[in-house]
Short mmCIF file of C-alpha atoms and ligand atoms in Angstrom, two decimals:
data_model
loop_
_atom_site.label_atom_id
_atom_site.label_comp_id
_atom_site.label_asym_id
_atom_site.label_seq_id
_atom_site.Cartn_x
_atom_site.Cartn_y
_atom_site.Cartn_z
CA UNK A 1 63.47 -53.39 -109.15
CA UNK A 2 64.37 -52.69 -105.74
CA UNK A 3 65.58 -56.08 -104.67
CA UNK A 4 62.98 -58.07 -102.21
CA UNK A 5 63.87 -59.43 -99.16
CA UNK A 6 61.93 -62.84 -99.19
CA UNK A 7 60.26 -63.58 -95.69
CA UNK A 8 59.93 -66.40 -93.22
CA UNK A 9 58.25 -67.80 -90.29
CA UNK A 10 59.95 -70.31 -87.50
CA UNK A 11 59.22 -70.53 -83.90
CA UNK A 12 61.47 -68.81 -80.79
CA UNK A 13 65.28 -69.35 -80.36
CA UNK A 14 67.51 -66.61 -79.39
CA UNK A 15 69.35 -65.77 -82.17
CA UNK A 16 72.40 -65.15 -82.36
CA UNK A 17 74.71 -63.45 -85.66
CA UNK A 18 73.18 -61.05 -88.15
CA UNK A 19 70.88 -58.05 -87.83
CA UNK A 20 68.40 -58.62 -84.55
CA UNK A 21 65.11 -56.71 -84.44
CA UNK A 22 63.15 -56.77 -81.01
CA UNK A 23 60.11 -54.79 -80.07
CA UNK A 24 60.20 -52.09 -77.13
CA UNK A 25 56.69 -51.04 -75.77
CA UNK A 26 55.98 -47.65 -74.75
CA UNK A 27 57.83 -47.22 -70.80
CA UNK A 28 58.03 -51.10 -70.62
CA UNK A 29 62.25 -51.13 -71.63
CA UNK A 30 64.42 -54.37 -73.15
CA UNK A 31 62.35 -57.32 -71.14
CA UNK A 32 61.50 -61.56 -71.97
CA UNK A 33 62.29 -62.85 -75.91
CA UNK A 34 63.96 -59.21 -76.19
CA UNK A 35 66.71 -59.95 -73.31
CA UNK A 36 67.33 -63.32 -74.07
CA UNK A 37 68.70 -61.90 -77.20
CA UNK A 38 70.56 -59.10 -75.95
CA UNK A 39 72.66 -61.66 -73.05
CA UNK A 40 74.83 -58.50 -72.37
CA UNK A 41 72.44 -55.77 -71.72
CA UNK A 42 74.13 -54.27 -74.61
CA UNK A 43 70.35 -52.49 -75.36
CA UNK A 44 69.63 -51.71 -71.91
CA UNK A 45 72.47 -49.25 -72.23
CA UNK A 46 71.80 -48.21 -75.72
CA UNK A 47 67.60 -47.02 -74.91
CA UNK A 48 68.98 -44.98 -71.05
CA UNK A 49 71.42 -43.64 -73.50
CA UNK A 50 69.50 -42.64 -76.08
CA UNK A 51 67.06 -41.59 -74.58
CA UNK A 52 64.72 -44.05 -75.86
CA UNK A 53 60.99 -44.76 -74.99
CA UNK A 54 59.52 -47.16 -77.41
CA UNK A 55 57.73 -44.77 -79.17
CA UNK A 56 55.69 -46.27 -82.25
CA UNK A 57 58.42 -46.46 -84.77
CA UNK A 58 61.95 -45.68 -83.22
CA UNK A 59 64.50 -46.78 -83.84
CA UNK A 60 67.87 -47.72 -80.75
CA UNK A 61 70.50 -49.71 -82.47
CA UNK A 62 74.10 -51.45 -81.94
CA UNK A 63 76.50 -52.65 -83.46
CA UNK A 64 78.75 -55.16 -83.68
CA UNK A 65 77.86 -55.03 -79.40
CA UNK A 66 81.29 -57.04 -78.04
CA UNK A 67 81.92 -60.47 -76.67
CA UNK A 68 78.48 -60.53 -79.04
CA UNK A 69 78.25 -62.16 -82.80
CA UNK A 70 75.91 -59.83 -83.61
CA UNK A 71 76.40 -57.29 -86.47
CA UNK A 72 73.30 -55.04 -85.06
CA UNK A 73 70.71 -55.40 -82.48
CA UNK A 74 68.25 -53.41 -82.90
CA UNK A 75 65.03 -52.10 -80.70
CA UNK A 76 61.34 -50.63 -83.00
CA UNK A 77 59.36 -49.02 -80.21
CA UNK A 78 55.99 -50.47 -80.98
CA UNK A 79 54.30 -47.82 -78.51
CA UNK A 80 51.00 -48.34 -75.92
CA UNK A 81 50.80 -51.81 -77.02
CA UNK A 82 46.48 -51.00 -76.28
CA UNK A 83 47.28 -49.17 -79.94
CA UNK A 84 48.19 -51.97 -81.69
CA UNK A 85 46.27 -53.13 -84.93
CA UNK A 86 46.59 -54.41 -87.95
CA UNK A 87 47.41 -52.11 -89.90
CA UNK A 88 50.13 -50.46 -86.81
CA UNK A 89 52.00 -53.92 -87.28
CA UNK A 90 52.59 -53.28 -90.46
CA UNK A 91 53.99 -49.64 -90.26
CA UNK A 92 56.38 -51.57 -87.68
CA UNK A 93 57.23 -53.78 -91.00
CA UNK A 94 57.97 -50.77 -92.21
CA UNK A 95 59.68 -49.10 -89.91
CA UNK A 96 62.45 -52.35 -89.82
CA UNK A 97 62.34 -52.12 -93.37
CA UNK A 98 63.60 -49.22 -93.52
CA UNK A 99 66.66 -49.69 -90.79
CA UNK A 100 67.61 -52.96 -92.92
CA UNK A 101 70.10 -51.44 -95.38
CA UNK A 102 72.77 -54.65 -96.44
CA UNK A 103 71.78 -56.69 -94.01
CA UNK A 104 71.05 -60.13 -94.88
CA UNK A 105 71.08 -62.28 -92.72
CA UNK A 106 67.82 -60.74 -90.36
CA UNK A 107 65.99 -62.64 -87.16
CA UNK A 108 62.79 -59.53 -86.50
CA UNK A 109 61.59 -61.63 -82.62
CA UNK A 110 57.98 -60.62 -82.45
CA UNK A 111 57.53 -61.19 -78.29
CA UNK A 112 56.14 -58.54 -76.00
CA UNK A 113 55.88 -59.14 -72.65
CA UNK A 114 51.90 -59.82 -71.34
CA UNK A 115 50.79 -59.79 -74.65
CA UNK A 116 50.33 -61.97 -77.67
CA UNK A 117 51.34 -61.50 -80.49
CA UNK A 118 49.09 -64.02 -83.67
CA UNK A 119 49.66 -65.79 -86.27
CA UNK A 120 47.18 -62.38 -88.38
CA UNK A 121 49.95 -59.71 -86.74
CA UNK A 122 53.81 -61.36 -88.33
CA UNK A 123 51.73 -61.34 -90.97
CA UNK A 124 51.02 -57.32 -91.27
CA UNK A 125 54.83 -57.39 -90.02
CA UNK A 126 56.14 -59.43 -93.53
CA UNK A 127 53.96 -57.36 -95.65
CA UNK A 128 54.56 -54.09 -93.93
CA UNK A 129 58.34 -54.53 -94.56
CA UNK A 130 57.23 -55.43 -98.66
CA UNK A 131 55.46 -52.80 -99.70
CA UNK A 132 57.59 -50.89 -97.29
CA UNK A 133 60.82 -52.36 -99.77
CA UNK A 134 59.07 -51.30 -103.18
CA UNK A 135 61.42 -48.28 -105.00
CA UNK A 136 60.11 -47.51 -108.31
CA UNK A 137 64.25 -47.98 -109.71
CA UNK A 138 64.05 -49.48 -113.53
CA UNK A 139 64.72 -46.95 -115.97
CA UNK A 140 68.46 -45.89 -112.76
CA UNK A 141 71.26 -47.43 -114.38
CA UNK A 142 72.67 -46.59 -110.76
CA UNK A 143 70.21 -47.67 -108.22
CA UNK A 144 69.66 -45.10 -105.41
CA UNK A 145 66.56 -46.68 -104.46
CA UNK A 146 64.89 -43.47 -104.60
CA UNK A 147 65.70 -42.73 -101.08
CA UNK A 148 65.16 -46.49 -100.24
CA UNK A 149 67.94 -48.48 -98.42
CA UNK A 150 68.52 -50.97 -101.61
CA UNK A 151 70.68 -53.62 -100.16
CA UNK A 152 73.34 -55.90 -103.02
CA UNK A 153 72.10 -59.56 -102.18
CA UNK A 154 68.58 -59.81 -100.61
CA UNK A 155 67.38 -60.26 -97.22
CA UNK A 156 66.89 -63.06 -96.08
CA UNK A 157 64.22 -61.90 -92.95
CA UNK A 158 63.30 -64.30 -90.74
CA UNK A 159 60.27 -63.58 -88.18
CA UNK A 160 60.12 -65.24 -84.73
CA UNK A 161 56.47 -65.59 -83.22
CA UNK A 162 54.46 -67.72 -81.46
CA UNK A 163 52.42 -69.03 -84.26
CA UNK A 164 54.70 -69.55 -87.61
CA UNK A 165 52.44 -72.11 -88.56
CA UNK A 166 49.04 -69.32 -88.79
CA UNK A 167 51.81 -66.85 -89.33
CA UNK A 168 53.15 -68.34 -92.43
CA UNK A 169 49.15 -69.06 -93.79
CA UNK A 170 47.80 -65.73 -93.37
CA UNK A 171 51.12 -64.42 -94.84
CA UNK A 172 50.37 -66.64 -98.26
CA UNK A 173 47.09 -64.16 -98.25
CA UNK A 174 49.11 -61.33 -97.62
CA UNK A 175 51.70 -61.84 -100.21
CA UNK A 176 49.11 -61.91 -102.58
CA UNK A 177 47.04 -58.95 -101.69
CA UNK A 178 50.73 -56.58 -102.10
CA UNK A 179 51.24 -58.27 -105.02
CA UNK A 180 48.46 -56.31 -106.57
CA UNK A 181 49.45 -53.30 -105.18
CA UNK A 182 53.00 -53.30 -105.36
CA UNK A 183 51.82 -53.73 -109.32
CA UNK A 184 49.77 -51.36 -108.90
CA UNK A 185 51.99 -48.78 -107.89
CA UNK A 186 54.21 -50.15 -110.82
CA UNK A 187 51.44 -48.75 -112.71
CA UNK A 188 51.24 -45.48 -112.23
CA UNK A 189 54.63 -44.74 -111.85
CA UNK A 190 55.73 -47.17 -115.27
CA UNK A 191 55.48 -42.93 -117.85
CA UNK A 192 53.55 -42.87 -120.67
CA UNK A 193 56.31 -43.73 -123.47
CA UNK A 194 55.90 -46.76 -121.91
CA UNK A 195 52.48 -47.65 -121.08
CA UNK A 196 49.58 -46.42 -123.49
CA UNK A 197 46.44 -47.84 -123.77
CA UNK A 198 47.74 -51.35 -125.84
CA UNK A 199 50.89 -52.30 -123.37
CA UNK A 200 48.13 -51.71 -120.41
CA UNK A 201 45.93 -54.44 -121.99
CA UNK A 202 48.45 -56.86 -121.83
CA UNK A 203 49.10 -56.21 -118.86
CA UNK A 204 45.63 -57.05 -117.85
CA UNK A 205 46.07 -60.28 -120.30
CA UNK A 206 49.52 -61.48 -118.39
CA UNK A 207 46.38 -61.18 -114.97
CA UNK A 208 45.12 -64.37 -117.14
CA UNK A 209 48.29 -66.75 -115.50
CA UNK A 210 46.18 -66.76 -113.03
CA UNK A 211 43.14 -67.80 -113.45
CA UNK A 212 41.64 -64.38 -114.88
CA UNK A 213 39.22 -64.21 -117.43
CA UNK A 214 41.04 -61.88 -119.60
CA UNK A 215 38.99 -60.47 -122.90
CA UNK A 216 40.04 -57.41 -124.52
CA UNK A 217 38.44 -55.38 -126.64
CA UNK A 218 39.77 -52.79 -129.32
CA UNK A 219 38.46 -49.94 -130.72
CA UNK A 220 36.17 -51.78 -133.97
CA UNK A 221 33.97 -53.66 -130.95
CA UNK A 222 33.74 -50.59 -128.83
CA UNK A 223 32.56 -48.92 -131.81
CA UNK A 224 30.32 -51.69 -132.36
CA UNK A 225 28.69 -51.40 -128.72
CA UNK A 226 28.01 -47.09 -129.92
CA UNK A 227 30.71 -46.37 -126.67
CA UNK A 228 31.00 -43.17 -128.81
CA UNK A 229 32.28 -41.32 -125.59
CA UNK A 230 34.55 -43.22 -124.94
CA UNK A 231 35.44 -43.35 -128.64
CA UNK A 232 35.16 -39.56 -128.29
CA UNK A 233 38.47 -39.80 -126.15
CA UNK A 234 40.46 -41.70 -127.50
CA UNK A 235 40.22 -40.19 -130.83
CA UNK A 236 43.30 -38.16 -130.95
CA UNK A 237 45.28 -39.67 -130.51
CA UNK A 238 47.37 -43.03 -133.08
CA UNK A 239 47.45 -44.91 -130.10
CA UNK A 240 44.13 -46.40 -129.95
CA UNK A 241 41.74 -47.22 -127.01
CA UNK A 242 41.02 -50.89 -125.52
CA UNK A 243 38.36 -51.97 -122.79
CA UNK A 244 40.21 -55.19 -120.44
CA UNK A 245 37.55 -57.08 -118.79
CA UNK A 246 39.12 -59.08 -116.41
CA UNK A 247 36.51 -62.30 -114.15
CA UNK A 248 37.91 -64.10 -111.29
CA UNK A 249 35.18 -66.70 -110.97
CA UNK A 250 36.63 -68.30 -107.75
CA UNK A 251 33.03 -67.56 -106.09
CA UNK A 252 29.93 -70.03 -106.43
CA UNK A 253 28.57 -70.46 -110.24
CA UNK A 254 24.71 -68.93 -109.03
CA UNK A 255 26.11 -65.66 -106.93
CA UNK A 256 26.09 -62.09 -108.64
CA UNK A 257 29.30 -61.24 -109.88
CA UNK A 258 30.30 -57.95 -108.03
CA UNK A 259 32.50 -54.86 -110.07
CA UNK A 260 35.31 -53.36 -109.93
CA UNK A 261 35.66 -50.41 -113.16
CA UNK A 262 39.05 -48.61 -113.04
CA UNK A 263 39.37 -44.48 -115.31
CA UNK A 264 42.78 -45.91 -117.16
CA UNK A 265 43.80 -42.22 -119.21
CA UNK A 266 47.19 -44.04 -119.80
CA UNK A 267 48.55 -39.95 -120.09
CA UNK A 268 46.04 -36.76 -119.86
CA UNK A 269 47.32 -34.15 -121.74
CA UNK A 270 43.74 -32.34 -121.70
CA UNK A 271 42.39 -32.94 -125.56
CA UNK A 272 42.23 -29.56 -126.88
CA UNK A 273 41.05 -27.91 -122.74
CA UNK A 274 44.55 -28.32 -122.53
CA UNK A 275 46.60 -28.61 -118.77
CA UNK A 276 49.01 -26.43 -118.29
CA UNK A 277 52.86 -27.38 -117.86
CA UNK A 278 53.04 -27.74 -114.46
CA UNK A 279 48.80 -29.89 -114.28
CA UNK A 280 50.35 -31.61 -116.61
CA UNK A 281 53.45 -33.53 -115.25
CA UNK A 282 51.83 -35.94 -112.94
CA UNK A 283 49.29 -37.21 -115.10
CA UNK A 284 51.56 -40.23 -115.70
CA UNK A 285 48.94 -41.14 -113.19
CA UNK A 286 46.04 -41.16 -114.95
CA UNK A 287 45.12 -44.33 -115.23
CA UNK A 288 45.01 -44.90 -110.74
CA UNK A 289 42.03 -46.43 -111.05
CA UNK A 290 43.28 -48.94 -113.74
CA UNK A 291 45.99 -49.35 -111.79
CA UNK A 292 44.62 -50.16 -109.01
CA UNK A 293 41.49 -52.11 -109.94
CA UNK A 294 44.15 -54.77 -112.03
CA UNK A 295 46.61 -55.07 -108.82
CA UNK A 296 42.98 -56.23 -107.41
CA UNK A 297 41.96 -58.70 -109.39
CA UNK A 298 46.06 -59.41 -108.74
CA UNK A 299 45.20 -59.81 -105.39
CA UNK A 300 42.68 -61.88 -105.28
CA UNK A 301 43.30 -64.34 -107.83
CA UNK A 302 46.24 -64.56 -106.00
CA UNK A 303 45.04 -65.83 -103.78
CA UNK A 304 42.18 -67.74 -104.08
CA UNK A 305 39.22 -65.81 -103.14
CA UNK A 306 35.41 -66.94 -102.65
CA UNK A 307 34.14 -64.31 -104.99
CA UNK A 308 32.53 -64.10 -108.22
CA UNK A 309 34.08 -60.11 -109.22
CA UNK A 310 34.56 -58.70 -112.95
CA UNK A 311 37.42 -55.71 -113.19
CA UNK A 312 36.63 -53.73 -116.05
CA UNK A 313 38.65 -50.81 -116.58
CA UNK A 314 38.33 -48.43 -119.69
CA UNK A 315 42.03 -47.04 -121.76
CA UNK A 316 43.24 -44.57 -123.53
CA UNK A 317 45.41 -41.22 -124.74
CA UNK A 318 44.08 -37.96 -124.53
CA UNK A 319 46.01 -36.90 -126.48
CA UNK A 320 46.27 -33.70 -128.32
CA UNK A 321 46.18 -34.35 -132.93
CA UNK A 322 44.67 -32.25 -135.75
CA UNK A 323 41.43 -35.43 -135.08
CA UNK A 324 41.20 -34.53 -131.51
CA UNK A 325 37.78 -33.68 -130.91
CA UNK A 326 36.24 -30.13 -129.48
CA UNK A 327 35.39 -28.64 -126.53
CA UNK A 328 30.97 -28.71 -128.21
CA UNK A 329 30.88 -31.95 -129.81
CA UNK A 330 28.38 -34.41 -129.26
CA UNK A 331 28.87 -37.51 -128.47
CA UNK A 332 26.24 -40.32 -128.39
CA UNK A 333 27.46 -43.38 -125.43
CA UNK A 334 26.27 -47.38 -125.15
CA UNK A 335 23.32 -46.04 -122.65
CA UNK A 336 21.69 -43.73 -126.18
CA UNK A 337 22.84 -40.40 -123.92
CA UNK A 338 23.94 -37.88 -125.11
CA UNK A 339 26.79 -35.61 -123.86
CA UNK A 340 28.04 -32.33 -124.92
CA UNK A 341 31.98 -32.79 -124.46
CA UNK A 342 32.54 -28.58 -122.80
CA UNK A 343 35.50 -29.39 -121.57
CA UNK A 344 38.12 -31.70 -123.30
CA UNK A 345 39.82 -32.37 -119.67
CA UNK A 346 37.39 -33.38 -118.16
CA UNK A 347 37.74 -37.16 -119.25
CA UNK A 348 37.71 -39.25 -117.48
CA UNK A 349 34.24 -39.09 -116.72
CA UNK A 350 33.55 -39.73 -120.35
CA UNK A 351 35.44 -43.45 -120.67
CA UNK A 352 34.06 -44.10 -116.64
CA UNK A 353 30.42 -43.43 -118.46
CA UNK A 354 30.17 -46.34 -121.68
CA UNK A 355 32.43 -48.54 -119.28
CA UNK A 356 30.16 -48.30 -116.62
CA UNK A 357 26.82 -48.62 -119.10
CA UNK A 358 28.72 -52.05 -120.72
CA UNK A 359 29.02 -52.99 -116.93
CA UNK A 360 25.78 -53.28 -115.71
CA UNK A 361 24.73 -54.89 -118.84
CA UNK A 362 26.94 -57.52 -119.62
CA UNK A 363 27.11 -58.14 -116.06
CA UNK A 364 23.91 -57.30 -113.78
CA UNK A 365 26.79 -57.22 -110.72
CA UNK A 366 25.64 -56.67 -107.24
CA UNK A 367 27.74 -53.81 -107.44
CA UNK A 368 29.97 -51.50 -109.23
CA UNK A 369 32.60 -49.71 -107.36
CA UNK A 370 34.63 -47.45 -109.65
CA UNK A 371 38.05 -46.25 -109.39
CA UNK A 372 39.10 -42.83 -111.22
CA UNK A 373 41.28 -39.40 -110.64
CA UNK A 374 39.30 -37.42 -111.63
CA UNK A 375 39.33 -34.58 -110.47
CA UNK A 376 41.59 -31.67 -109.33
CA UNK A 377 38.49 -30.62 -107.28
CA UNK A 378 38.70 -33.93 -104.98
CA UNK A 379 41.95 -33.26 -103.57
CA UNK A 380 40.95 -29.26 -103.16
CA UNK A 381 38.24 -30.68 -100.32
CA UNK A 382 39.97 -33.50 -99.26
CA UNK A 383 43.46 -32.95 -99.43
CA UNK A 384 45.17 -36.24 -100.19
CA UNK A 385 44.92 -38.40 -97.42
CA UNK A 386 41.20 -39.70 -98.24
CA UNK A 387 39.36 -40.68 -101.22
CA UNK A 388 36.24 -38.98 -102.07
CA UNK A 389 33.10 -41.75 -102.21
CA UNK A 390 30.18 -41.46 -103.18
CA UNK A 391 27.62 -43.54 -103.29
CA UNK A 392 23.15 -44.16 -104.23
CA UNK A 393 23.71 -46.81 -101.13
CA UNK A 394 24.19 -46.32 -97.66
CA UNK A 395 25.17 -49.93 -96.73
CA UNK A 396 27.80 -50.12 -99.58
CA UNK A 397 29.11 -46.41 -98.80
CA UNK A 398 29.29 -47.58 -94.70
CA UNK A 399 30.84 -51.48 -96.00
CA UNK A 400 33.74 -48.52 -97.55
CA UNK A 401 33.64 -46.63 -94.81
CA UNK A 402 34.94 -49.26 -92.14
CA UNK A 403 37.57 -50.42 -94.15
CA UNK A 404 39.26 -47.59 -95.33
CA UNK A 405 39.39 -47.12 -91.56
CA UNK A 406 40.99 -51.14 -91.26
CA UNK A 407 43.28 -50.85 -93.70
CA UNK A 408 43.87 -46.83 -93.36
CA UNK A 409 42.40 -46.46 -97.53
CA UNK A 410 40.66 -43.47 -95.78
CA UNK A 411 37.20 -42.39 -97.62
CA UNK A 412 35.31 -39.92 -96.91
CA UNK A 413 31.87 -39.62 -97.99
CA UNK A 414 30.21 -36.70 -100.28
CA UNK A 415 26.73 -35.56 -101.61
CA UNK A 416 25.11 -36.62 -104.47
CA UNK A 417 21.50 -35.06 -105.32
CA UNK A 418 19.03 -33.34 -108.17
CA UNK A 419 20.40 -30.15 -106.90
CA UNK A 420 23.95 -30.81 -108.13
CA UNK A 421 22.85 -33.59 -111.02
CA UNK A 422 20.72 -30.01 -112.92
CA UNK A 423 24.09 -28.50 -113.11
CA UNK A 424 24.67 -30.68 -116.17
CA UNK A 425 21.71 -30.31 -117.97
CA UNK A 426 22.92 -29.13 -121.32
CA UNK A 427 21.70 -26.66 -124.09
CA UNK A 428 22.54 -28.74 -126.62
CA UNK A 429 22.40 -32.52 -125.65
CA UNK A 430 20.83 -34.49 -122.90
CA UNK A 431 23.76 -33.14 -120.55
CA UNK A 432 27.24 -31.94 -120.61
CA UNK A 433 30.37 -33.05 -119.03
CA UNK A 434 30.84 -30.73 -116.96
CA UNK A 435 29.21 -28.49 -114.03
CA UNK A 436 29.77 -24.76 -112.47
CA UNK A 437 32.95 -23.74 -111.41
CA UNK A 438 31.96 -24.98 -107.35
CA UNK A 439 31.09 -28.51 -106.18
CA UNK A 440 33.61 -29.72 -109.11
CA UNK A 441 34.61 -32.97 -108.00
CA UNK A 442 30.35 -33.98 -107.26
CA UNK A 443 29.30 -32.64 -110.94
CA UNK A 444 31.90 -35.57 -112.17
CA UNK A 445 29.72 -38.06 -109.52
CA UNK A 446 26.49 -37.04 -110.79
CA UNK A 447 27.78 -37.68 -114.99
CA UNK A 448 28.28 -40.86 -113.76
CA UNK A 449 25.15 -41.80 -111.52
CA UNK A 450 24.13 -41.14 -114.65
CA UNK A 451 25.10 -44.57 -116.38
CA UNK A 452 24.58 -46.61 -113.56
CA UNK A 453 20.70 -46.65 -114.32
CA UNK A 454 19.90 -48.58 -110.61
CA UNK A 455 22.91 -50.93 -109.60
CA UNK A 456 24.08 -50.43 -106.28
CA UNK A 457 27.04 -48.28 -106.71
CA UNK A 458 30.36 -46.46 -106.13
CA UNK A 459 32.74 -44.30 -106.89
CA UNK A 460 35.69 -43.56 -105.01
CA UNK A 461 37.82 -40.45 -105.87
CA UNK A 462 41.49 -41.49 -105.74
CA UNK A 463 42.62 -37.93 -107.75
CA UNK A 464 44.70 -36.91 -104.05
CA UNK A 465 45.48 -40.63 -102.67
CA UNK A 466 46.76 -42.53 -105.64
CA UNK A 467 50.04 -40.01 -106.83
CA UNK A 468 51.98 -38.59 -104.90
CA UNK A 469 50.50 -38.49 -101.82
CA UNK A 470 53.26 -38.49 -98.55
CA UNK A 471 55.37 -41.20 -97.95
CA UNK A 472 54.28 -43.78 -94.83
CA UNK A 473 55.41 -46.45 -93.20
CA UNK A 474 54.66 -48.33 -95.95
CA UNK A 475 54.91 -46.87 -98.91
CA UNK A 476 57.69 -44.10 -100.01
CA UNK A 477 56.77 -44.02 -103.93
CA UNK A 478 55.15 -41.61 -105.64
CA UNK A 479 52.21 -44.04 -107.28
CA UNK A 480 50.49 -45.61 -104.23
CA UNK A 481 49.00 -48.65 -105.14
CA UNK A 482 46.03 -46.66 -103.99
CA UNK A 483 42.52 -49.10 -103.71
CA UNK A 484 44.19 -52.81 -103.55
CA UNK A 485 44.46 -53.33 -100.04
CA UNK A 486 40.95 -51.82 -99.38
CA UNK A 487 39.28 -52.62 -102.00
CA UNK A 488 40.59 -56.45 -101.26
CA UNK A 489 39.57 -56.62 -97.38
CA UNK A 490 35.89 -55.02 -98.68
CA UNK A 491 35.72 -58.30 -100.12
CA UNK A 492 36.91 -60.30 -97.80
CA UNK A 493 34.88 -59.31 -95.30
CA UNK A 494 31.67 -59.74 -96.60
CA UNK A 495 31.52 -60.80 -100.37
CA UNK A 496 33.78 -64.11 -99.71
CA UNK A 497 31.69 -67.82 -98.84
N1 BES B 1 42.80 -36.51 -114.11
C1 BES B 1 41.96 -34.78 -114.23
C2 BES B 1 42.36 -34.77 -112.60
C3 BES B 1 43.43 -34.45 -111.88
C4 BES B 1 43.52 -33.91 -111.66
C5 BES B 1 43.93 -36.26 -111.50
C6 BES B 1 45.34 -33.71 -111.07
C7 BES B 1 44.60 -36.15 -110.61
C8 BES B 1 45.56 -34.57 -109.70
C9 BES B 1 41.28 -35.07 -114.96
O1 BES B 1 40.56 -35.64 -116.34
C10 BES B 1 41.08 -33.45 -115.15
O2 BES B 1 40.85 -33.13 -115.85
N2 BES B 1 39.66 -32.98 -114.58
C11 BES B 1 39.49 -31.90 -114.46
C12 BES B 1 38.13 -31.87 -114.45
C13 BES B 1 37.87 -30.32 -114.63
C14 BES B 1 37.68 -29.68 -116.85
C15 BES B 1 35.88 -29.88 -115.49
C16 BES B 1 39.71 -30.53 -113.36
O3 BES B 1 39.55 -31.36 -111.92
O4 BES B 1 40.46 -29.57 -113.45
MN1 MN B 2 41.59 -34.40 -117.56
ZN1 ZN B 3 42.14 -37.04 -116.23
#
């Protein structure tokens, strides 16, 4: 893994050596503490020479300026200060990480004239540095960081701020959340030969070290519970099926839990309705929903969230074999409803049907949110910049949309209704697992809704956002970790304390 920088916070003191980052707002030039770092005014000349105007994320740097002991003096543009929200500070952290190269001794001076930069913003810069520094290079014998900088030693970054104690406290929580994001990215990036249902379940079990209660159900127990829908998907794989049930009880004993349910198809060949080769390439990532739920549980436990939270992930491999289920097979789900499996590649909903039913049956949660790389259709509808949001509850949907804006893990609400629901009625069973040619992401969501009863529920189709999404200031990896920050924020803003 790429080397993780260490991050600490300190009061302002004009740095004397190493690599120094200062801020420059759009059109403001260099002022305040920034100029205190630059007694020789070398940056000012560099600004002019580089035609640097402080545009957001822009960088101008001067190497080993004469008369100083700095190795590098760099300014990061912040754009208009009125537009600096928490996410923007995270992206500034990302821009700093992108420019670290082999620097070991690093100071970041968080000062802009006329703006008070608080502890939360400083913590966000730290979080952005950590997120951008991630690279999945564990299988590269020659570490090239996948285009990321590949320091030989971890950077020691001191963030100078007016509020170091507050920043340190808030960074502890931010670091817990980043830990969850990077865990989710790791799981999505890991190839399926290394990470099957059994190995994934073991990764869930490792959360016990953080105080999470973890139960792993194997086939026998799931069979007893009547989970014929989930088990039908798994039956073509020699690698077994698991259901991981995680509980973080940080809230009051009387509080009903909130629940998150993840699709964990560790590889999706499509089964007998096999995918063409080009569509199969990415299918090691078909457990992005489960990865997000695991990452979220990590985040909540690591920051000791004051909430009771259940995380459930259904883990299977959708493989091709003489024993794989066939199109037309009819299975009975834990709910008792029967399903005609007309397309074995619409397997995620079959896994979630039993996981969702088990979740409300056992826990009666305040709400259930499922995350799944469920349909190619959601990518056709929304591209890769929004996850699809489907919900039977306007308040929950509204809160998710707000959390999406705040974290820039954006969601876009899609419709549900009886006209769509009837598209999955079946001639031979209670329902079929595919709708018609149109509205594929919606009919998939209608299918899930048949397994949630009247529990407030939201479904996030993250097929476009969990993997292969365009690189950003805070992520350069194929697996994005989408959903962890979104749902941590939701819990933080509405379900704690
Ligand atoms: N895992 C896929 C969906 C997917 C596609 C995720 C591309 C990420 C990228 C899912 O299991 C699937 O195969 N869905 C089918 C459903 C269809 C058979 C009704 C699809 O979207 O084509
Ligand atoms: Mn599939
Ligand atoms: Zn799938």
